[in-house]
């Protein structure tokens, strides 16, 4: 009897707490697991289901067949760090200083107080994990302590589990960090990292090209690790160094373990592949499998990882209750600093498809990326032309999980769940694109603010999309941004300019609630 009374009291108190403190709420009963797969530099034209001819992508094609294939989905930015910052925080990265492409020893750019996708989902009971490329910095001001417990990091941002490549494959340190400690570190061989003066006596690409199995085409000539010279200097940590060729297998194994161990608990897994970013060193079993050189082989490796994850969902009976999203952090690049034959071997494959530009570019291919969304029984398979921005995932997933974001947080994120689920085929009315300058998409119009930068990147051969006079394109008739209508469509230009100025000045996306502090004024 006493036990019964205690139980009743407990459940009464829990109910009371849930009402009094929304942070103790649980996800809506219908909320699915979320498997979020982010490729690195995968282009709009790369997957076969987007018209790519250079590599077979059966797993991505499967997602396209079983889910929604978006044709106008965007990363916020044309490079990695800003794009991932926006994806996790719901804030356009150009609002915050220090969110450009980070060196490998940068401090964490997201404040531990900031709301993130992981904190939102964790607070309603999701088990949250991140596996793969991070590139958002680690540790407090001054950078991470590679030889200790690295704090703050993913756990301070709401992730229960993390297994990271700290920055990029072409930047030191070349070690994995699991739950904020370097994996396999020998305390007698401490790690030192520098992006300024050299540290240690390790060979460098500049001085010792004879040790290289992959040669740089530009930059990337500092410490040599696994026969590849990188950006930055590193010494120590010999036992912990990764082998690039095994990276995809390592990430996949960790991701599968995370999914298996989450059984019975709702999960959010952010799987951030390194493929097909440079240096491209896929496992030997993928080398030569594509018809577009090593870049195609790296995409084949990525597609294999996707297949492993989808198979695991099937095997564990989780597929119908898991929302799968697959996208990329920015547009494609072919020569991004190593002489790996990618340019010579493209064989007619067009990484950006019919779009103009690529990674780093203000043109559409800078930010418009593949996006596949699958939730069996809940999303009708097909193609969606909805304009979508990755900055909207946080508000959309909050809605999906039946929770709310605190006022003032995720200021640029709008609930785009109806678009993700295929019920809204128009999507956003406007979205900001970010490369060397800001652009605005207003429906099918594309406005690029005037910018004096170079026209073309001499190494990557990408059109940057800089023009001092400003640019406006009508994508409904000119999807490849060939005809600048800056003089002819000056009314549209003015409209776009005013809309963009408003978004910039207001500090949040119009339609989003004012920050709490502002609302109280
Ligand atoms: C550039 C690197 C490029 C790549 C990029 C970041 C050079 C010459 N180029 O600075 O190789 O690492 O940064 O890519 O060093 S991203 O996908 O992480 O944004
Ligand atoms: Ca990238």
Coordinates of C-alpha atoms and ligand atoms in Angstrom, one line a residue:
X1 CA 0.0 0.0 0.0
X2 CA 2.8 2.3 1.0
X3 CA 4.6 1.5 -2.3
X4 CA 1.5 2.3 -4.3
X5 CA 1.1 5.6 -2.5
X6 CA 4.8 6.4 -3.3
X7 CA 4.3 5.6 -6.9
X8 CA 1.2 7.8 -7.2
X9 CA 3.0 10.6 -5.5
X10 CA 6.0 10.1 -7.9
X11 CA 3.8 10.3 -11.0
X12 CA 1.9 13.3 -9.6
X13 CA 5.2 15.1 -9.0
X14 CA 6.5 14.2 -12.5
X15 CA 3.4 15.6 -14.1
X16 CA 3.8 18.7 -12.0
X17 CA 7.4 19.1 -13.0
X18 CA 6.6 18.6 -16.7
X19 CA 4.1 21.4 -16.6
X20 CA 6.3 23.7 -14.4
X21 CA 9.5 23.1 -16.4
X22 CA 9.1 22.5 -20.1
X23 CA 12.7 21.4 -20.3
X24 CA 11.7 18.2 -18.6
X25 CA 9.1 17.4 -21.3
X26 CA 9.3 14.3 -23.5
X27 CA 9.2 14.2 -27.3
X28 CA 5.8 13.8 -28.9
X29 CA 4.9 10.1 -29.1
X30 CA 5.0 10.3 -32.9
X31 CA 8.5 11.8 -33.0
X32 CA 10.9 9.6 -35.0
X33 CA 14.6 8.9 -34.6
X34 CA 16.6 11.3 -36.7
X35 CA 19.6 10.1 -38.8
X36 CA 21.2 13.1 -40.3
X37 CA 23.9 12.3 -42.9
X38 CA 26.1 15.2 -43.9
X39 CA 28.6 14.8 -46.8
X40 CA 31.6 17.1 -47.2
X41 CA 31.7 19.0 -50.5
X42 CA 29.3 16.7 -52.3
X43 CA 27.9 18.6 -55.2
X44 CA 24.4 19.1 -56.6
X45 CA 25.2 17.1 -59.6
X46 CA 27.2 14.3 -57.9
X47 CA 24.7 11.6 -56.9
X48 CA 23.3 9.5 -59.8
X49 CA 19.8 10.4 -58.6
X50 CA 20.7 14.1 -59.3
X51 CA 22.0 13.2 -62.8
X52 CA 25.6 12.4 -61.9
X53 CA 27.2 10.1 -64.5
X54 CA 30.7 9.6 -62.9
X55 CA 29.8 7.3 -60.0
X56 CA 27.2 4.8 -59.1
X57 CA 25.3 5.8 -55.9
X58 CA 22.8 3.0 -55.2
X59 CA 22.2 4.0 -51.5
X60 CA 21.6 7.6 -52.3
X61 CA 19.4 6.6 -55.2
X62 CA 17.5 4.3 -52.8
X63 CA 16.8 7.2 -50.5
X64 CA 15.6 9.3 -53.5
X65 CA 13.3 6.5 -54.5
X66 CA 11.9 5.9 -51.1
X67 CA 11.8 9.6 -50.0
X68 CA 11.8 13.2 -51.2
X69 CA 14.5 14.5 -53.5
X70 CA 14.9 18.3 -53.1
X71 CA 16.1 20.4 -56.0
X72 CA 16.4 23.7 -54.3
X73 CA 17.9 22.9 -50.8
X74 CA 20.7 25.0 -49.5
X75 CA 23.5 25.0 -47.0
X76 CA 23.7 28.5 -45.6
X77 CA 27.3 28.9 -46.7
X78 CA 29.7 27.8 -49.4
X79 CA 32.3 26.5 -46.9
X80 CA 32.2 24.1 -44.0
X81 CA 32.5 25.9 -40.7
X82 CA 29.9 28.6 -41.3
X83 CA 27.5 26.1 -42.9
X84 CA 27.8 23.7 -39.9
X85 CA 27.5 26.5 -37.4
X86 CA 24.2 27.6 -38.9
X87 CA 23.0 24.0 -39.2
X88 CA 23.6 23.3 -35.5
X89 CA 22.5 26.7 -34.1
X90 CA 19.9 28.1 -36.4
X91 CA 21.8 31.4 -36.6
X92 CA 23.2 32.7 -39.9
X93 CA 27.0 32.5 -39.5
X94 CA 27.7 35.9 -41.0
X95 CA 26.1 37.4 -37.9
X96 CA 28.9 36.1 -35.7
X97 CA 32.6 36.9 -36.1
X98 CA 35.0 34.0 -36.1
X99 CA 32.8 31.5 -37.9
X100 CA 34.9 31.3 -41.1
X101 CA 36.9 28.2 -42.1
X102 CA 38.8 27.4 -38.8
X103 CA 42.3 26.2 -38.3
X104 CA 42.7 22.8 -36.5
X105 CA 43.5 24.3 -33.1
X106 CA 40.6 26.8 -32.9
X107 CA 38.5 27.1 -29.8
X108 CA 34.8 26.1 -30.0
X109 CA 32.8 28.7 -31.9
X110 CA 29.5 27.8 -30.4
X111 CA 28.9 29.2 -26.9
X112 CA 28.0 26.4 -24.4
X113 CA 25.0 28.6 -23.5
X114 CA 23.7 28.6 -27.1
X115 CA 20.7 26.4 -28.0
X116 CA 21.7 23.7 -30.6
X117 CA 20.0 21.0 -32.5
X118 CA 21.4 18.5 -29.9
X119 CA 20.3 20.5 -26.8
X120 CA 16.8 20.8 -28.3
X121 CA 16.4 17.1 -28.9
X122 CA 18.2 16.0 -25.8
X123 CA 15.9 18.0 -23.6
X124 CA 12.9 16.0 -24.9
X125 CA 14.6 12.6 -24.2
X126 CA 16.6 11.9 -27.4
X127 CA 19.9 10.2 -27.1
X128 CA 22.2 12.5 -29.2
X129 CA 25.4 11.6 -31.0
X130 CA 27.8 13.1 -33.5
X131 CA 30.3 11.0 -35.5
X132 CA 32.7 12.4 -38.1
X133 CA 33.8 15.8 -39.2
X134 CA 33.4 18.6 -36.6
X135 CA 35.3 21.7 -37.7
X136 CA 33.6 24.0 -35.2
X137 CA 36.6 24.3 -32.9
X138 CA 37.1 22.6 -29.6
X139 CA 38.0 23.8 -26.1
X140 CA 38.0 27.2 -24.4
X141 CA 39.8 30.4 -25.6
X142 CA 43.3 29.5 -26.5
X143 CA 42.2 26.2 -28.1
X144 CA 42.0 22.6 -27.1
X145 CA 44.3 20.7 -24.7
X146 CA 45.0 17.7 -27.0
X147 CA 46.5 15.8 -24.1
X148 CA 43.7 16.2 -21.6
X149 CA 39.9 16.4 -21.4
X150 CA 39.0 18.8 -24.2
X151 CA 36.3 21.1 -22.9
X152 CA 34.0 22.7 -23.9
X153 CA 33.0 20.4 -26.8
X154 CA 30.0 18.5 -28.1
X155 CA 28.9 17.4 -24.7
X156 CA 28.6 21.0 -23.6
X157 CA 26.4 21.5 -26.7
X158 CA 24.0 18.7 -25.9
X159 CA 25.6 15.6 -27.5
X160 CA 25.7 12.5 -25.3
X161 CA 28.3 10.9 -27.5
X162 CA 30.9 12.2 -29.9
X163 CA 33.6 10.7 -32.1
X164 CA 35.3 13.4 -34.1
X165 CA 37.8 14.3 -36.7
X166 CA 38.4 17.7 -35.0
X167 CA 38.7 19.9 -38.2
X168 CA 39.3 18.6 -41.7
X169 CA 41.3 15.7 -43.2
X170 CA 43.8 18.2 -44.6
X171 CA 44.4 20.0 -41.3
X172 CA 46.3 18.7 -38.3
X173 CA 45.9 17.2 -35.7
X174 CA 45.3 13.9 -37.6
X175 CA 43.7 12.1 -34.6
X176 CA 40.2 11.1 -33.6
X177 CA 38.6 12.6 -30.5
X178 CA 36.1 10.4 -28.7
X179 CA 34.0 11.9 -25.9
X180 CA 36.5 14.8 -25.9
X181 CA 39.7 12.8 -25.4
X182 CA 42.2 11.8 -28.1
X183 CA 41.8 8.1 -29.0
X184 CA 44.8 6.0 -28.4
X185 CA 47.1 8.7 -27.1
X186 CA 50.3 7.6 -25.4
X187 CA 50.8 10.0 -22.4
X188 CA 54.6 9.7 -23.0
X189 CA 54.2 11.1 -26.5
X190 CA 52.2 14.3 -26.0
X191 CA 50.7 16.1 -29.0
X192 CA 51.7 19.6 -30.0
X193 CA 50.0 21.5 -32.8
X194 CA 50.7 24.8 -34.4
X195 CA 49.2 26.8 -37.2
X196 CA 52.0 29.4 -36.8
X197 CA 55.7 28.5 -36.3
X198 CA 56.7 24.9 -36.9
X199 CA 56.7 22.5 -33.9
X200 CA 58.8 19.3 -33.8
X201 CA 61.1 17.9 -36.4
X202 CA 58.6 16.0 -38.5
X203 CA 59.2 16.1 -42.3
X204 CA 57.1 18.6 -44.2
X205 CA 55.7 18.6 -47.7
X206 CA 57.7 21.6 -48.5
X207 CA 61.1 20.2 -47.4
X208 CA 60.6 16.5 -48.0
X209 CA 58.4 15.9 -51.0
X210 CA 60.2 12.5 -51.4
X211 CA 58.1 11.2 -48.5
X212 CA 54.7 12.0 -50.1
X213 CA 52.3 9.6 -51.6
X214 CA 49.9 12.5 -52.5
X215 CA 51.4 15.9 -53.6
X216 CA 49.8 19.2 -52.9
X217 CA 48.7 21.5 -55.8
X218 CA 48.5 24.5 -53.6
X219 CA 49.1 25.0 -49.9
X220 CA 49.0 21.8 -47.9
X221 CA 52.8 21.6 -47.6
X222 CA 53.4 21.4 -43.8
X223 CA 53.6 18.3 -41.5
X224 CA 53.5 15.0 -43.4
X225 CA 51.2 12.4 -41.8
X226 CA 50.5 9.0 -43.5
X227 CA 52.4 10.2 -46.6
X228 CA 50.2 13.3 -47.0
X229 CA 51.3 16.8 -46.2
X230 CA 48.7 18.9 -44.3
X231 CA 47.8 22.4 -43.3
X232 CA 49.5 23.0 -39.9
X233 CA 52.3 21.5 -37.9
X234 CA 52.0 18.6 -35.5
X235 CA 54.4 16.5 -33.4
X236 CA 53.8 13.7 -30.9
X237 CA 50.7 11.5 -30.7
X238 CA 52.3 8.9 -33.0
X239 CA 50.2 6.0 -31.6
X240 CA 47.0 8.0 -32.1
X241 CA 47.4 9.1 -35.8
X242 CA 44.7 8.1 -38.1
X243 CA 45.1 6.3 -41.4
X244 CA 43.0 8.2 -44.0
X245 CA 42.2 5.0 -45.9
X246 CA 40.4 3.6 -42.8
X247 CA 38.5 6.7 -41.8
X248 CA 35.2 5.9 -43.4
X249 CA 35.1 2.4 -41.9
X250 CA 36.0 3.8 -38.5
X251 CA 33.2 6.4 -38.6
X252 CA 30.7 3.9 -39.9
X253 CA 31.5 1.4 -37.2
X254 CA 31.1 4.1 -34.5
X255 CA 27.8 5.2 -36.0
X256 CA 26.5 1.7 -36.2
X257 CA 27.4 1.1 -32.6
X258 CA 25.6 4.3 -31.6
X259 CA 22.4 3.3 -33.4
X260 CA 22.6 -0.3 -31.9
X261 CA 23.2 1.0 -28.4
X262 CA 20.3 3.5 -28.7
X263 CA 17.7 0.7 -29.2
X264 CA 14.7 1.4 -27.1
X265 CA 15.6 5.1 -26.8
X266 CA 14.8 7.7 -29.4
X267 CA 18.1 8.9 -31.1
X268 CA 19.5 11.8 -33.1
X269 CA 22.7 10.9 -34.9
X270 CA 24.6 13.5 -36.9
X271 CA 26.8 11.4 -39.2
X272 CA 29.3 13.8 -40.8
X273 CA 31.3 12.0 -43.4
X274 CA 34.7 13.3 -44.6
X275 CA 34.1 12.2 -48.2
X276 CA 34.6 13.6 -50.8
X277 CA 36.7 16.3 -49.2
X278 CA 40.5 16.4 -49.8
X279 CA 42.8 14.6 -49.2
X280 CA 40.9 11.9 -51.1
X281 CA 42.2 8.6 -49.8
X282 CA 39.3 6.2 -49.9
X283 CA 39.9 2.6 -48.8
X284 CA 41.6 0.5 -51.5
X285 CA 38.4 -1.5 -52.1
X286 CA 36.8 1.7 -53.6
X287 CA 39.8 2.8 -55.6
X288 CA 39.1 2.6 -59.4
X289 CA 35.4 1.7 -58.8
X290 CA 34.0 4.9 -60.3
X291 CA 34.4 6.3 -63.8
X292 CA 35.4 9.7 -62.6
X293 CA 38.7 9.2 -60.8
X294 CA 39.5 9.3 -57.1
X295 CA 36.9 11.9 -56.4
X296 CA 34.2 9.6 -57.8
X297 CA 35.8 6.7 -55.8
X298 CA 35.5 8.8 -52.6
X299 CA 31.8 9.4 -53.4
X300 CA 31.4 5.6 -53.9
X301 CA 32.9 5.2 -50.4
X302 CA 30.4 7.7 -49.0
X303 CA 27.5 5.9 -50.7
X304 CA 28.7 2.7 -49.1
X305 CA 28.6 4.3 -45.7
X306 CA 25.1 5.4 -46.3
X307 CA 24.1 1.9 -47.3
X308 CA 25.6 0.5 -44.1
X309 CA 23.5 2.9 -42.0
X310 CA 20.3 2.2 -44.0
X311 CA 20.9 -1.6 -43.7
X312 CA 21.3 -1.2 -40.0
X313 CA 17.9 0.6 -39.7
X314 CA 16.3 -2.3 -41.6
X315 CA 18.1 -4.9 -39.6
X316 CA 17.1 -3.4 -36.3
X317 CA 13.5 -2.7 -37.4
X318 CA 14.0 1.0 -37.0
X319 CA 13.5 2.2 -40.7
X320 CA 9.8 3.1 -40.4
X321 CA 10.4 5.1 -37.3
X322 CA 13.5 7.0 -38.4
X323 CA 13.6 10.2 -40.4
X324 CA 16.7 10.1 -42.6
X325 CA 18.1 13.3 -44.1
X326 CA 21.1 13.3 -46.4
X327 CA 22.7 16.5 -47.6
X328 CA 26.1 18.3 -48.0
X329 CA 27.8 21.1 -46.1
X330 CA 28.7 23.1 -49.3
X331 CA 29.1 22.8 -53.0
X332 CA 31.6 20.7 -54.9
X333 CA 35.3 21.4 -55.7
X334 CA 37.5 19.3 -57.9
X335 CA 41.1 20.5 -57.2
X336 CA 41.0 21.7 -53.6
X337 CA 44.8 21.6 -53.0
X338 CA 46.1 18.1 -53.9
X339 CA 47.3 16.7 -57.3
X340 CA 45.1 13.6 -57.1
X341 CA 44.0 13.4 -60.7
X342 CA 40.4 14.4 -60.0
X343 CA 40.5 17.2 -62.7
X344 CA 42.0 15.0 -65.4
X345 CA 39.7 12.1 -64.7
X346 CA 36.3 13.7 -64.5
X347 CA 35.3 12.0 -67.7
X348 CA 32.4 14.3 -68.4
X349 CA 31.0 14.1 -64.8
X350 CA 29.6 17.4 -63.7
X351 CA 29.8 17.8 -59.9
X352 CA 27.6 20.9 -59.9
X353 CA 25.2 19.5 -62.5
X354 CA 23.6 22.3 -64.4
X355 CA 24.4 24.9 -61.7
X356 CA 27.1 27.6 -62.0
X357 CA 30.0 27.8 -59.5
X358 CA 30.9 25.4 -56.7
X359 CA 32.4 25.5 -53.3
X360 CA 33.4 29.1 -52.3
X361 CA 31.2 30.6 -55.0
X362 CA 28.3 33.1 -54.7
X363 CA 26.6 31.3 -57.6
X364 CA 24.0 28.7 -56.8
X365 CA 26.4 25.7 -56.7
X366 CA 28.1 27.2 -53.7
X367 CA 25.2 26.4 -51.4
X368 CA 22.6 24.5 -53.4
X369 CA 23.3 20.9 -52.5
X370 CA 21.6 17.5 -52.8
X371 CA 19.0 16.8 -50.1
X372 CA 17.2 13.5 -49.6
X373 CA 14.6 13.1 -46.9
X374 CA 13.0 9.7 -46.1
X375 CA 10.4 8.7 -43.5
X376 CA 8.5 5.6 -44.7
X377 CA 4.8 6.0 -44.5
X378 CA 5.0 9.6 -43.5
X379 CA 6.7 11.2 -46.5
X380 CA 5.4 10.4 -50.0
X381 CA 8.3 9.7 -52.3
X382 CA 8.8 12.2 -55.1
X383 CA 10.7 15.4 -56.0
X384 CA 10.3 18.7 -54.2
X385 CA 11.2 22.1 -55.7
X386 CA 10.7 23.8 -52.3
X387 CA 13.3 26.4 -51.4
X388 CA 14.9 25.1 -48.2
X389 CA 17.7 26.3 -46.0
X390 CA 19.7 24.1 -43.6
X391 CA 19.3 26.9 -41.0
X392 CA 15.7 25.7 -40.6
X393 CA 16.5 22.2 -39.3
X394 CA 16.6 23.2 -35.7
X395 CA 13.1 24.9 -35.7
X396 CA 11.7 22.1 -37.9
X397 CA 13.1 19.3 -35.7
X398 CA 11.9 21.1 -32.5
X399 CA 8.4 21.1 -34.0
X400 CA 8.7 17.5 -35.0
X401 CA 9.7 16.5 -31.5
X402 CA 6.9 18.6 -30.0
X403 CA 9.1 21.2 -28.3
X404 CA 9.9 24.8 -28.6
X405 CA 13.1 26.9 -28.9
X406 CA 13.7 29.5 -26.3
X407 CA 13.0 33.1 -27.5
X408 CA 16.1 34.7 -28.9
X409 CA 17.8 31.4 -29.8
X410 CA 18.1 30.1 -33.3
X411 CA 17.1 33.5 -34.6
X412 CA 17.2 32.6 -38.3
X413 CA 15.5 29.2 -38.1
X414 CA 11.9 28.9 -39.3
X415 CA 9.8 25.9 -39.0
X416 CA 10.0 24.2 -42.4
X417 CA 8.6 20.9 -41.3
X418 CA 5.7 21.0 -43.9
X419 CA 8.4 21.4 -46.6
X420 CA 10.5 18.6 -45.2
X421 CA 7.5 16.3 -45.1
X422 CA 6.5 17.2 -48.6
X423 CA 3.2 19.0 -47.7
X424 CA 4.5 22.5 -48.6
X425 CA 6.0 22.5 -52.1
X426 CA 7.0 26.2 -52.1
X427 CA 9.2 26.4 -49.0
X428 CA 10.8 29.6 -47.9
X429 CA 9.9 32.8 -49.6
X430 CA 13.5 34.0 -49.1
X431 CA 16.8 32.7 -48.0
X432 CA 20.3 34.2 -47.6
X433 CA 23.2 32.5 -49.3
X434 CA 26.7 33.2 -48.0
X435 CA 30.1 33.0 -49.8
X436 CA 32.5 35.8 -50.3
X437 CA 29.5 38.1 -50.2
X438 CA 25.8 37.8 -49.3
X439 CA 23.2 36.8 -51.8
X440 CA 19.4 36.6 -51.4
X441 CA 17.0 34.1 -53.0
X442 CA 13.6 35.7 -53.3
X443 CA 11.5 33.0 -54.8
X444 CA 13.2 32.2 -58.0
X445 CA 15.1 35.4 -58.2
X446 CA 18.8 35.4 -57.1
X447 CA 20.4 38.7 -56.0
X448 CA 24.2 38.8 -55.4
X449 CA 25.4 41.9 -53.6
X450 CA 28.2 43.8 -55.3
X451 CA 31.6 42.6 -54.5
X452 CA 35.1 43.4 -55.7
X453 CA 36.7 39.9 -55.3
X454 CA 38.4 37.9 -58.1
X455 CA 36.2 36.4 -60.8
X456 CA 37.7 33.0 -60.7
X457 CA 39.7 30.8 -58.4
X458 CA 42.8 30.0 -60.3
X459 CA 43.3 26.7 -58.7
X460 CA 39.8 25.3 -58.3
X461 CA 38.7 27.0 -61.6
X462 CA 35.5 27.9 -59.9
X463 CA 33.5 31.0 -60.9
X464 CA 33.4 33.0 -57.7
X465 CA 30.4 35.1 -58.8
X466 CA 32.0 38.4 -57.8
X467 CA 30.9 41.5 -59.7
X468 CA 31.3 45.1 -58.5
X469 CA 28.1 46.1 -60.2
X470 CA 26.0 43.5 -58.4
X471 CA 24.0 40.8 -60.0
X472 CA 20.5 39.5 -60.4
X473 CA 19.4 36.4 -62.1
X474 CA 16.0 35.0 -62.9
X475 CA 16.5 31.3 -62.1
X476 CA 13.1 30.3 -63.5
X477 CA 14.4 31.0 -67.0
X478 CA 18.1 31.0 -66.3
X479 CA 19.0 28.3 -63.8
X480 CA 22.7 28.5 -64.6
X481 CA 23.0 32.2 -63.9
X482 CA 24.2 33.2 -67.3
X483 CA 22.5 36.5 -67.9
X484 CA 22.9 39.3 -65.3
X485 CA 19.7 41.4 -65.3
X486 CA 21.1 44.1 -63.0
X487 CA 20.1 46.9 -65.3
X488 CA 17.0 45.3 -66.8
X489 CA 15.4 44.1 -63.6
X490 CA 16.4 47.0 -61.4
X491 CA 13.0 46.9 -59.6
X492 CA 13.6 43.2 -58.5
X493 CA 17.1 44.2 -57.5
X494 CA 15.8 47.0 -55.2
X495 CA 13.2 44.6 -53.7
X496 CA 15.9 42.0 -53.0
X497 CA 18.3 44.6 -51.6
X498 CA 15.7 45.9 -49.2
X499 CA 14.6 42.4 -48.1
X500 CA 18.2 41.4 -47.5
X501 CA 19.0 44.6 -45.6
X502 CA 16.0 44.0 -43.3
X503 CA 17.2 40.4 -42.5
X504 CA 20.7 41.7 -41.8
X505 CA 19.6 44.6 -39.7
X506 CA 16.9 43.0 -37.7
X507 CA 19.2 40.3 -36.4
X508 CA 16.8 37.5 -37.1
X509 CA 14.7 36.1 -39.8
X510 CA 11.4 38.2 -40.2
X511 CA 8.6 36.0 -38.8
X512 CA 10.7 34.8 -35.9
X513 CA 9.9 35.9 -32.4
X514 CA 11.9 38.8 -31.1
X515 CA 14.6 37.8 -28.6
X516 CA 13.2 37.9 -25.1
X517 CA 15.3 41.0 -24.2
X518 CA 13.9 42.9 -27.2
X519 CA 10.3 41.8 -26.5
X520 CA 10.5 43.2 -23.0
X521 CA 11.6 46.7 -24.2
Ligands
LIG1 C1 40.9 25.9 -47.7 C2 41.8 24.8 -48.2 C3 41.0 23.7 -48.7 C4 39.9 23.2 -47.7 C5 39.1 24.4 -47.3 C6 38.1 24.1 -46.2 C7 44.1 25.5 -48.9 C8 44.9 26.0 -50.1 N1 42.8 25.3 -49.2 O1 41.7 26.9 -47.1 O2 41.8 22.6 -49.1 O3 40.5 22.6 -46.6 O4 40.0 25.4 -46.8 O5 37.2 23.2 -46.7 O6 44.6 25.3 -47.9 S1 35.8 23.0 -45.9 O7 35.0 22.1 -46.6 O8 36.2 22.5 -44.6 O9 35.2 24.4 -45.8
LIG2 CA1 32.9 21.2 -46.9

